[in-house]
Short mmCIF file of N, CA and C in Angstrom, two decimals:
data_model
loop_
_atom_site.label_atom_id
_atom_site.label_comp_id
_atom_site.label_asym_id
_atom_site.label_seq_id
_atom_site.Cartn_x
_atom_site.Cartn_y
_atom_site.Cartn_z
N UNK A 1173 -22.42 74.85 -28.79
CA UNK A 1173 -22.01 74.66 -27.35
C UNK A 1173 -21.37 73.32 -27.28
N UNK A 1174 -20.27 73.22 -26.56
CA UNK A 1174 -19.56 71.89 -26.34
C UNK A 1174 -20.31 70.99 -25.50
N UNK A 1175 -20.36 69.72 -25.81
CA UNK A 1175 -21.13 68.77 -25.11
C UNK A 1175 -20.34 68.36 -23.79
N UNK A 1176 -20.99 68.17 -22.75
CA UNK A 1176 -20.34 67.77 -21.57
C UNK A 1176 -19.57 66.50 -21.62
N UNK A 1177 -18.49 66.36 -20.97
CA UNK A 1177 -17.59 65.14 -21.11
C UNK A 1177 -18.42 63.93 -20.56
N UNK A 1178 -19.23 64.21 -19.56
CA UNK A 1178 -19.97 63.03 -18.95
C UNK A 1178 -21.32 62.73 -19.62
N UNK A 1179 -21.72 63.60 -20.63
CA UNK A 1179 -23.00 63.31 -21.30
C UNK A 1179 -22.99 61.92 -21.97
N UNK A 1180 -24.09 61.21 -21.72
CA UNK A 1180 -24.20 59.87 -22.33
C UNK A 1180 -23.35 58.81 -21.74
N UNK A 1181 -22.70 59.13 -20.59
CA UNK A 1181 -21.85 58.11 -19.98
C UNK A 1181 -22.58 57.33 -18.95
N UNK A 1182 -22.03 56.10 -18.75
CA UNK A 1182 -22.43 55.24 -17.64
C UNK A 1182 -21.29 55.22 -16.65
N UNK A 1183 -21.50 55.79 -15.55
CA UNK A 1183 -20.36 56.02 -14.54
C UNK A 1183 -20.44 55.27 -13.34
N UNK A 1184 -19.48 54.67 -12.87
CA UNK A 1184 -19.41 54.00 -11.56
C UNK A 1184 -18.54 54.89 -10.71
N UNK A 1185 -19.03 55.22 -9.46
CA UNK A 1185 -18.25 56.01 -8.49
C UNK A 1185 -17.96 55.12 -7.29
N UNK A 1186 -16.66 55.07 -6.98
CA UNK A 1186 -16.34 54.44 -5.64
C UNK A 1186 -16.12 55.54 -4.65
N UNK A 1187 -16.32 55.26 -3.35
CA UNK A 1187 -16.19 56.24 -2.38
C UNK A 1187 -17.30 57.28 -2.40
N UNK A 1188 -18.46 56.92 -2.85
CA UNK A 1188 -19.55 57.85 -3.03
C UNK A 1188 -20.26 58.32 -1.72
N UNK A 1189 -19.86 57.76 -0.62
CA UNK A 1189 -20.39 58.22 0.62
C UNK A 1189 -19.54 59.17 1.36
N UNK A 1190 -18.26 59.40 0.85
CA UNK A 1190 -17.35 60.28 1.42
C UNK A 1190 -17.59 61.74 0.97
N UNK A 1191 -16.84 62.67 1.50
CA UNK A 1191 -16.87 64.02 1.20
C UNK A 1191 -16.71 64.31 -0.24
N UNK A 1192 -15.66 63.86 -0.85
CA UNK A 1192 -15.49 64.03 -2.30
C UNK A 1192 -16.42 63.33 -3.14
N UNK A 1193 -16.72 62.04 -2.76
CA UNK A 1193 -17.60 61.21 -3.57
C UNK A 1193 -19.05 61.77 -3.66
N UNK A 1194 -19.50 62.34 -2.51
CA UNK A 1194 -20.83 63.01 -2.57
C UNK A 1194 -20.81 64.28 -3.50
N UNK A 1195 -19.69 65.00 -3.50
CA UNK A 1195 -19.61 66.16 -4.30
C UNK A 1195 -19.59 65.74 -5.84
N UNK A 1196 -18.90 64.68 -6.07
CA UNK A 1196 -18.90 64.12 -7.47
C UNK A 1196 -20.26 63.72 -7.86
N UNK A 1197 -21.03 63.07 -6.98
CA UNK A 1197 -22.34 62.63 -7.33
C UNK A 1197 -23.26 63.87 -7.64
N UNK A 1198 -23.12 64.81 -6.80
CA UNK A 1198 -24.00 66.07 -7.04
C UNK A 1198 -23.72 66.64 -8.47
N UNK A 1199 -22.38 66.67 -8.84
CA UNK A 1199 -22.06 67.30 -10.13
C UNK A 1199 -22.48 66.41 -11.32
N UNK A 1200 -22.57 65.10 -11.08
CA UNK A 1200 -22.93 64.17 -12.16
C UNK A 1200 -24.41 63.92 -12.31
N UNK A 1201 -25.16 64.35 -11.22
CA UNK A 1201 -26.55 63.96 -11.15
C UNK A 1201 -27.39 64.13 -12.47
N UNK A 1202 -27.19 65.21 -13.14
CA UNK A 1202 -28.01 65.47 -14.33
C UNK A 1202 -27.12 65.48 -15.54
N UNK A 1203 -25.93 64.93 -15.47
CA UNK A 1203 -24.96 64.94 -16.62
C UNK A 1203 -24.69 63.57 -17.25
N UNK A 1204 -24.88 62.58 -16.43
CA UNK A 1204 -24.61 61.18 -16.90
C UNK A 1204 -25.90 60.43 -17.19
N UNK A 1205 -25.79 59.56 -18.02
CA UNK A 1205 -27.06 58.67 -18.29
C UNK A 1205 -27.36 57.80 -17.13
N UNK A 1206 -26.32 57.27 -16.48
CA UNK A 1206 -26.41 56.41 -15.37
C UNK A 1206 -25.29 56.46 -14.49
N UNK A 1207 -25.51 56.46 -13.21
CA UNK A 1207 -24.56 56.58 -12.21
C UNK A 1207 -24.76 55.35 -11.24
N UNK A 1208 -23.66 54.63 -11.03
CA UNK A 1208 -23.78 53.45 -10.00
C UNK A 1208 -22.72 53.74 -8.98
N UNK A 1209 -22.92 53.16 -7.78
CA UNK A 1209 -22.04 53.35 -6.69
C UNK A 1209 -21.64 51.88 -6.06
N UNK A 1210 -20.40 51.91 -5.56
CA UNK A 1210 -20.06 50.74 -4.74
C UNK A 1210 -19.68 51.33 -3.41
N UNK A 1211 -20.39 50.88 -2.34
CA UNK A 1211 -20.16 51.33 -1.10
C UNK A 1211 -19.91 50.13 -0.16
N UNK A 1212 -19.01 50.18 0.78
CA UNK A 1212 -18.72 49.08 1.62
C UNK A 1212 -19.97 48.99 2.71
N UNK A 1213 -20.40 50.08 3.22
CA UNK A 1213 -21.54 50.12 4.11
C UNK A 1213 -22.45 51.23 3.69
N UNK A 1214 -23.37 50.97 2.77
CA UNK A 1214 -24.28 52.03 2.22
C UNK A 1214 -25.15 52.60 3.40
N UNK A 1215 -25.10 53.90 3.60
CA UNK A 1215 -25.96 54.52 4.64
C UNK A 1215 -27.37 54.51 4.12
N UNK A 1216 -28.27 54.43 5.05
CA UNK A 1216 -29.73 54.41 4.71
C UNK A 1216 -30.16 55.75 4.06
N UNK A 1217 -29.49 56.83 4.36
CA UNK A 1217 -29.91 58.16 3.90
C UNK A 1217 -29.23 58.57 2.61
N UNK A 1218 -28.51 57.62 1.94
CA UNK A 1218 -27.69 58.01 0.77
C UNK A 1218 -28.73 58.25 -0.36
N UNK A 1219 -28.45 59.36 -1.16
CA UNK A 1219 -29.41 59.60 -2.27
C UNK A 1219 -29.31 58.47 -3.30
N UNK A 1220 -30.51 58.21 -3.84
CA UNK A 1220 -30.60 57.12 -4.85
C UNK A 1220 -29.89 57.48 -6.04
N UNK A 1221 -29.44 56.55 -6.85
CA UNK A 1221 -28.80 56.77 -8.17
C UNK A 1221 -29.43 55.82 -9.18
N UNK A 1222 -29.50 56.21 -10.39
CA UNK A 1222 -30.17 55.42 -11.40
C UNK A 1222 -29.58 54.06 -11.67
N UNK A 1223 -28.27 54.00 -11.56
CA UNK A 1223 -27.54 52.73 -11.83
C UNK A 1223 -27.55 51.80 -10.71
N UNK A 1224 -27.91 52.20 -9.49
CA UNK A 1224 -28.01 51.43 -8.27
C UNK A 1224 -26.80 51.56 -7.38
N UNK A 1225 -27.06 51.20 -6.19
CA UNK A 1225 -26.01 51.16 -5.10
C UNK A 1225 -25.59 49.75 -4.76
N UNK A 1226 -24.40 49.37 -5.04
CA UNK A 1226 -23.91 47.99 -4.75
C UNK A 1226 -23.03 48.04 -3.52
N UNK A 1227 -23.37 47.05 -2.61
CA UNK A 1227 -22.62 46.90 -1.43
C UNK A 1227 -21.50 45.84 -1.65
N UNK A 1228 -20.24 46.31 -1.49
CA UNK A 1228 -19.05 45.52 -1.66
C UNK A 1228 -17.84 46.15 -1.05
N UNK A 1229 -16.98 45.30 -0.59
CA UNK A 1229 -15.66 45.65 -0.16
C UNK A 1229 -14.71 45.69 -1.28
N UNK A 1230 -14.26 46.91 -1.64
CA UNK A 1230 -13.39 46.94 -2.90
C UNK A 1230 -12.06 46.25 -2.73
N UNK A 1231 -11.63 46.04 -1.49
CA UNK A 1231 -10.35 45.26 -1.26
C UNK A 1231 -10.52 43.81 -1.44
N UNK A 1232 -11.82 43.32 -1.63
CA UNK A 1232 -12.13 41.87 -1.80
C UNK A 1232 -13.00 41.69 -3.04
N UNK A 1233 -13.41 42.68 -3.77
CA UNK A 1233 -14.30 42.50 -4.85
C UNK A 1233 -13.63 41.68 -6.05
N UNK A 1234 -14.40 40.86 -6.65
CA UNK A 1234 -13.89 40.03 -7.71
C UNK A 1234 -14.01 40.76 -9.02
N UNK A 1235 -13.08 40.47 -9.97
CA UNK A 1235 -13.11 41.16 -11.23
C UNK A 1235 -14.42 40.95 -12.00
N UNK A 1236 -15.09 39.81 -11.79
CA UNK A 1236 -16.32 39.56 -12.55
C UNK A 1236 -17.54 40.05 -11.80
N UNK A 1237 -17.38 40.95 -10.86
CA UNK A 1237 -18.59 41.53 -10.25
C UNK A 1237 -19.38 42.27 -11.26
N UNK A 1238 -20.73 42.09 -11.26
CA UNK A 1238 -21.54 42.71 -12.27
C UNK A 1238 -21.59 44.19 -12.36
N UNK A 1239 -21.20 44.84 -11.26
CA UNK A 1239 -21.23 46.34 -11.22
C UNK A 1239 -20.42 46.95 -12.33
N UNK A 1240 -19.36 46.23 -12.65
CA UNK A 1240 -18.44 46.78 -13.76
C UNK A 1240 -18.98 46.48 -15.16
N UNK A 1241 -19.93 45.65 -15.31
CA UNK A 1241 -20.40 45.32 -16.56
C UNK A 1241 -21.24 46.29 -17.34
N UNK A 1242 -21.86 47.25 -16.58
CA UNK A 1242 -22.80 48.23 -17.15
C UNK A 1242 -22.25 49.72 -17.15
N UNK A 1243 -20.91 49.81 -17.07
CA UNK A 1243 -20.37 51.17 -17.05
C UNK A 1243 -19.23 51.35 -18.05
N UNK A 1244 -18.96 52.53 -18.50
CA UNK A 1244 -17.82 52.81 -19.37
C UNK A 1244 -16.73 53.62 -18.81
N UNK A 1245 -17.08 54.23 -17.56
CA UNK A 1245 -16.11 55.00 -16.85
C UNK A 1245 -16.22 54.68 -15.39
N UNK A 1246 -15.08 54.60 -14.72
CA UNK A 1246 -15.01 54.44 -13.19
C UNK A 1246 -14.30 55.68 -12.70
N UNK A 1247 -14.91 56.35 -11.71
CA UNK A 1247 -14.24 57.36 -10.95
C UNK A 1247 -13.96 56.67 -9.53
N UNK A 1248 -12.63 56.46 -9.35
CA UNK A 1248 -12.18 55.77 -8.19
C UNK A 1248 -11.77 56.79 -7.15
N UNK A 1249 -12.66 57.13 -6.19
CA UNK A 1249 -12.40 58.11 -5.15
C UNK A 1249 -12.31 57.44 -3.81
N UNK A 1250 -12.58 56.12 -3.68
CA UNK A 1250 -12.48 55.43 -2.45
C UNK A 1250 -11.09 55.31 -1.94
N UNK A 1251 -10.96 55.39 -0.58
CA UNK A 1251 -9.61 55.15 0.10
C UNK A 1251 -9.82 54.60 1.40
N UNK A 1252 -8.92 53.85 1.94
CA UNK A 1252 -8.95 53.39 3.27
C UNK A 1252 -7.77 54.17 4.01
N UNK A 1253 -8.24 55.24 4.74
CA UNK A 1253 -7.17 56.10 5.41
C UNK A 1253 -6.42 55.24 6.52
N UNK A 1254 -7.04 54.20 6.92
CA UNK A 1254 -6.32 53.46 8.01
C UNK A 1254 -5.46 52.40 7.51
N UNK A 1255 -5.39 52.02 6.20
CA UNK A 1255 -4.64 51.01 5.70
C UNK A 1255 -4.17 51.26 4.22
N UNK A 1256 -2.92 51.69 4.16
CA UNK A 1256 -2.39 51.89 2.79
C UNK A 1256 -2.49 50.55 1.97
N UNK A 1257 -2.00 49.43 2.45
CA UNK A 1257 -2.07 48.18 1.64
C UNK A 1257 -3.57 47.89 1.15
N UNK A 1258 -4.51 48.13 1.96
CA UNK A 1258 -5.94 47.90 1.48
C UNK A 1258 -6.30 48.92 0.35
N UNK A 1259 -5.81 50.20 0.48
CA UNK A 1259 -6.10 51.17 -0.52
C UNK A 1259 -5.49 50.75 -1.73
N UNK A 1260 -4.29 50.29 -1.82
CA UNK A 1260 -3.63 49.87 -3.03
C UNK A 1260 -4.33 48.62 -3.62
N UNK A 1261 -4.71 47.68 -2.74
CA UNK A 1261 -5.49 46.53 -3.19
C UNK A 1261 -6.84 46.97 -3.80
N UNK A 1262 -7.43 47.99 -3.27
CA UNK A 1262 -8.74 48.45 -3.81
C UNK A 1262 -8.57 48.91 -5.28
N UNK A 1263 -7.44 49.67 -5.54
CA UNK A 1263 -7.09 50.11 -6.85
C UNK A 1263 -6.90 48.91 -7.72
N UNK A 1264 -6.12 47.98 -7.31
CA UNK A 1264 -5.78 46.76 -8.10
C UNK A 1264 -7.10 46.03 -8.52
N UNK A 1265 -7.93 45.94 -7.53
CA UNK A 1265 -9.19 45.16 -7.84
C UNK A 1265 -10.16 45.91 -8.74
N UNK A 1266 -10.21 47.16 -8.52
CA UNK A 1266 -11.11 48.04 -9.47
C UNK A 1266 -10.58 47.95 -10.83
N UNK A 1267 -9.25 48.02 -11.01
CA UNK A 1267 -8.68 47.93 -12.29
C UNK A 1267 -8.96 46.55 -12.94
N UNK A 1268 -8.83 45.54 -12.15
CA UNK A 1268 -9.13 44.12 -12.68
C UNK A 1268 -10.64 44.07 -13.11
N UNK A 1269 -11.55 44.67 -12.38
CA UNK A 1269 -12.94 44.67 -12.82
C UNK A 1269 -13.18 45.43 -14.11
N UNK A 1270 -12.45 46.55 -14.15
CA UNK A 1270 -12.59 47.35 -15.37
C UNK A 1270 -12.03 46.59 -16.61
N UNK A 1271 -10.84 45.98 -16.43
CA UNK A 1271 -10.33 45.17 -17.54
C UNK A 1271 -11.13 43.98 -17.96
N UNK A 1272 -11.67 43.25 -16.97
CA UNK A 1272 -12.46 42.04 -17.16
C UNK A 1272 -13.78 42.41 -17.97
N UNK A 1273 -14.38 43.63 -17.64
CA UNK A 1273 -15.58 43.97 -18.25
C UNK A 1273 -15.48 44.91 -19.44
N UNK A 1274 -14.32 45.32 -19.77
CA UNK A 1274 -14.11 46.21 -20.89
C UNK A 1274 -14.50 47.60 -20.60
N UNK A 1275 -14.37 48.07 -19.45
CA UNK A 1275 -14.61 49.44 -19.04
C UNK A 1275 -13.58 50.31 -19.82
N UNK A 1276 -14.04 51.46 -20.39
CA UNK A 1276 -13.11 52.24 -21.24
C UNK A 1276 -12.07 53.06 -20.44
N UNK A 1277 -12.43 53.66 -19.39
CA UNK A 1277 -11.54 54.60 -18.74
C UNK A 1277 -11.74 54.58 -17.18
N UNK A 1278 -10.69 54.98 -16.48
CA UNK A 1278 -10.60 55.10 -15.15
C UNK A 1278 -10.21 56.59 -14.71
N UNK A 1279 -10.83 57.20 -13.85
CA UNK A 1279 -10.33 58.48 -13.36
C UNK A 1279 -10.03 58.19 -11.80
N UNK A 1280 -8.76 58.32 -11.50
CA UNK A 1280 -8.21 57.97 -10.18
C UNK A 1280 -7.97 59.26 -9.34
N UNK A 1281 -8.60 59.30 -8.21
CA UNK A 1281 -8.32 60.44 -7.37
C UNK A 1281 -7.18 60.15 -6.53
N UNK A 1282 -6.07 60.86 -6.71
CA UNK A 1282 -4.88 60.63 -6.00
C UNK A 1282 -4.64 61.74 -4.98
N UNK A 1283 -3.41 62.24 -4.83
CA UNK A 1283 -3.15 63.36 -3.83
C UNK A 1283 -1.83 63.99 -4.40
N UNK A 1284 -1.76 65.28 -4.15
CA UNK A 1284 -0.50 66.03 -4.58
C UNK A 1284 0.67 65.36 -3.83
N UNK A 1285 0.43 64.78 -2.65
CA UNK A 1285 1.48 64.16 -1.92
C UNK A 1285 2.11 62.97 -2.61
N UNK A 1286 1.45 62.44 -3.60
CA UNK A 1286 2.07 61.24 -4.21
C UNK A 1286 3.35 61.57 -4.98
N UNK A 1287 3.53 62.85 -5.28
CA UNK A 1287 4.83 63.26 -5.98
C UNK A 1287 5.90 63.73 -5.05
N UNK A 1288 5.61 63.60 -3.72
CA UNK A 1288 6.70 64.05 -2.81
C UNK A 1288 7.92 63.24 -2.89
N UNK A 1289 9.08 63.83 -2.62
CA UNK A 1289 10.43 63.09 -2.62
C UNK A 1289 10.40 61.89 -1.56
N UNK A 1290 9.96 62.36 -0.40
CA UNK A 1290 9.84 61.46 0.76
C UNK A 1290 8.47 61.28 1.25
N UNK A 1291 7.59 60.56 0.53
CA UNK A 1291 6.20 60.51 0.91
C UNK A 1291 6.05 59.61 2.16
N UNK A 1292 5.00 59.99 2.87
CA UNK A 1292 4.51 59.25 4.01
C UNK A 1292 3.76 57.98 3.49
N UNK A 1293 3.27 57.23 4.48
CA UNK A 1293 2.59 56.01 3.99
C UNK A 1293 1.39 56.21 3.15
N UNK A 1294 0.49 57.15 3.49
CA UNK A 1294 -0.61 57.49 2.65
C UNK A 1294 -0.21 57.87 1.24
N UNK A 1295 0.74 58.80 1.21
CA UNK A 1295 1.23 59.22 -0.09
C UNK A 1295 1.90 58.15 -0.86
N UNK A 1296 2.64 57.22 -0.31
CA UNK A 1296 3.16 56.03 -1.01
C UNK A 1296 2.09 55.19 -1.58
N UNK A 1297 0.99 55.08 -0.85
CA UNK A 1297 -0.12 54.33 -1.34
C UNK A 1297 -0.71 54.93 -2.53
N UNK A 1298 -0.89 56.19 -2.57
CA UNK A 1298 -1.45 56.99 -3.64
C UNK A 1298 -0.48 56.83 -4.86
N UNK A 1299 0.79 56.97 -4.68
CA UNK A 1299 1.73 56.84 -5.73
C UNK A 1299 1.75 55.41 -6.34
N UNK A 1300 1.60 54.42 -5.46
CA UNK A 1300 1.50 53.04 -5.96
C UNK A 1300 0.24 52.89 -6.76
N UNK A 1301 -0.86 53.45 -6.30
CA UNK A 1301 -2.17 53.47 -7.03
C UNK A 1301 -2.04 54.09 -8.34
N UNK A 1302 -1.33 55.19 -8.45
CA UNK A 1302 -1.09 55.89 -9.74
C UNK A 1302 -0.33 54.96 -10.65
N UNK A 1303 0.71 54.28 -10.20
CA UNK A 1303 1.45 53.40 -11.04
C UNK A 1303 0.56 52.33 -11.63
N UNK A 1304 -0.23 51.69 -10.74
CA UNK A 1304 -1.20 50.66 -11.24
C UNK A 1304 -2.12 51.16 -12.32
N UNK A 1305 -2.65 52.35 -12.12
CA UNK A 1305 -3.56 52.93 -13.12
C UNK A 1305 -2.83 53.18 -14.39
N UNK A 1306 -1.60 53.79 -14.37
CA UNK A 1306 -0.89 54.07 -15.55
C UNK A 1306 -0.50 52.79 -16.34
N UNK A 1307 -0.26 51.65 -15.64
CA UNK A 1307 0.09 50.46 -16.25
C UNK A 1307 -1.05 49.51 -16.59
N UNK A 1308 -2.29 50.00 -16.35
CA UNK A 1308 -3.48 49.24 -16.50
C UNK A 1308 -3.81 48.82 -17.95
N UNK A 1309 -3.48 49.65 -18.89
CA UNK A 1309 -3.86 49.51 -20.28
C UNK A 1309 -5.18 50.24 -20.56
N UNK A 1310 -5.78 50.78 -19.52
CA UNK A 1310 -7.08 51.56 -19.68
C UNK A 1310 -6.77 53.03 -20.05
N UNK A 1311 -7.67 53.63 -20.65
CA UNK A 1311 -7.51 55.11 -20.79
C UNK A 1311 -7.74 55.67 -19.34
N UNK A 1312 -6.84 56.62 -18.96
CA UNK A 1312 -6.90 57.03 -17.61
C UNK A 1312 -6.68 58.54 -17.42
N UNK A 1313 -7.18 58.98 -16.30
CA UNK A 1313 -6.89 60.38 -15.81
C UNK A 1313 -6.55 60.24 -14.37
N UNK A 1314 -5.46 60.90 -13.96
CA UNK A 1314 -5.10 60.92 -12.51
C UNK A 1314 -5.24 62.34 -12.06
N UNK A 1315 -6.02 62.53 -11.03
CA UNK A 1315 -6.19 63.81 -10.40
C UNK A 1315 -5.49 63.90 -9.06
N UNK A 1316 -4.67 64.94 -8.87
CA UNK A 1316 -3.95 65.08 -7.62
C UNK A 1316 -4.48 66.42 -6.83
N UNK A 1317 -5.65 66.32 -6.28
CA UNK A 1317 -6.09 67.49 -5.61
C UNK A 1317 -5.17 67.86 -4.42
N UNK A 1318 -5.12 69.18 -4.09
CA UNK A 1318 -4.30 69.58 -2.92
C UNK A 1318 -5.08 69.56 -1.68
N UNK A 1319 -6.06 70.50 -1.56
CA UNK A 1319 -6.85 70.65 -0.33
C UNK A 1319 -8.35 70.60 -0.71
N UNK A 1320 -9.11 69.78 -0.11
CA UNK A 1320 -10.49 69.60 -0.37
C UNK A 1320 -11.30 70.29 0.72
N UNK A 1321 -12.14 71.17 0.28
CA UNK A 1321 -13.14 71.83 1.21
C UNK A 1321 -14.31 72.34 0.44
N UNK A 1322 -15.38 72.59 1.20
CA UNK A 1322 -16.60 73.09 0.55
C UNK A 1322 -17.41 73.79 1.58
N UNK A 1323 -18.63 74.08 1.16
CA UNK A 1323 -19.53 74.81 2.01
C UNK A 1323 -20.01 74.04 3.31
N UNK A 1324 -19.76 72.70 3.24
CA UNK A 1324 -20.05 71.93 4.40
C UNK A 1324 -18.71 71.48 5.15
N UNK A 1325 -17.65 72.09 4.80
CA UNK A 1325 -16.36 71.90 5.45
C UNK A 1325 -15.53 71.07 4.58
N UNK A 1326 -15.20 69.89 5.13
CA UNK A 1326 -14.28 68.93 4.43
C UNK A 1326 -13.34 68.31 5.49
N UNK A 1327 -12.74 67.24 5.16
CA UNK A 1327 -11.97 66.57 6.17
C UNK A 1327 -10.77 67.41 6.74
N UNK A 1328 -10.10 68.16 5.80
CA UNK A 1328 -8.97 68.88 6.35
C UNK A 1328 -9.41 70.12 7.05
N UNK A 1329 -10.44 70.74 6.61
CA UNK A 1329 -10.91 71.99 7.20
C UNK A 1329 -11.50 71.60 8.64
N UNK A 1330 -12.22 70.56 8.70
CA UNK A 1330 -12.71 69.99 10.03
C UNK A 1330 -11.58 69.80 11.02
N UNK A 1331 -10.53 69.13 10.47
CA UNK A 1331 -9.36 68.91 11.28
C UNK A 1331 -8.77 70.25 11.81
N UNK A 1332 -8.61 71.16 10.86
CA UNK A 1332 -8.06 72.48 11.31
C UNK A 1332 -8.95 73.17 12.43
N UNK A 1333 -10.19 73.11 12.25
CA UNK A 1333 -11.12 73.71 13.20
C UNK A 1333 -10.96 73.00 14.61
N UNK A 1334 -10.96 71.69 14.57
CA UNK A 1334 -10.72 70.93 15.82
C UNK A 1334 -9.42 71.32 16.46
N UNK A 1335 -8.36 71.47 15.70
CA UNK A 1335 -7.03 71.79 16.18
C UNK A 1335 -7.03 73.21 16.74
N UNK A 1336 -7.71 74.09 16.15
CA UNK A 1336 -7.76 75.53 16.63
C UNK A 1336 -8.48 75.59 17.90
N UNK A 1337 -9.49 74.67 18.14
CA UNK A 1337 -10.26 74.74 19.37
C UNK A 1337 -9.57 74.06 20.51
N UNK A 1338 -8.43 73.41 20.34
CA UNK A 1338 -7.81 72.69 21.39
C UNK A 1338 -6.79 73.57 22.16
#
């Protein structure tokens, strides 16, 4: 039987309190040796993780922050929907932390919209983030999901339900 890609990994997840981040954590819970999180405002009800929960603003985090020192993979799912420049700065600083501490790979959660010919502000931010990841020198994977939803809804599905009710 093939070994899981995440087996034996020490993984840092950004955006772990969001819809996608929580789903990532559920999938990794019994697959990785250690999972760490960086959250700007950790909720008190967030599930515990073996690697710890670190409170930090990714748009201001320094490359020498110790959270990067104990991981070999970063899954960057955090985004600031209200500020594209902040989101791009978050990518830049996560990459700097990875490079400073010798993290092996980054998995960047982008958007299918990053490839649009005339992208909006959010999509331009994702496209800029992709460029930073590709140019980082790290091993990388860029995921461009289309629509996120699950048994508890999801941001887009919740929006559609609100729209239908108006």
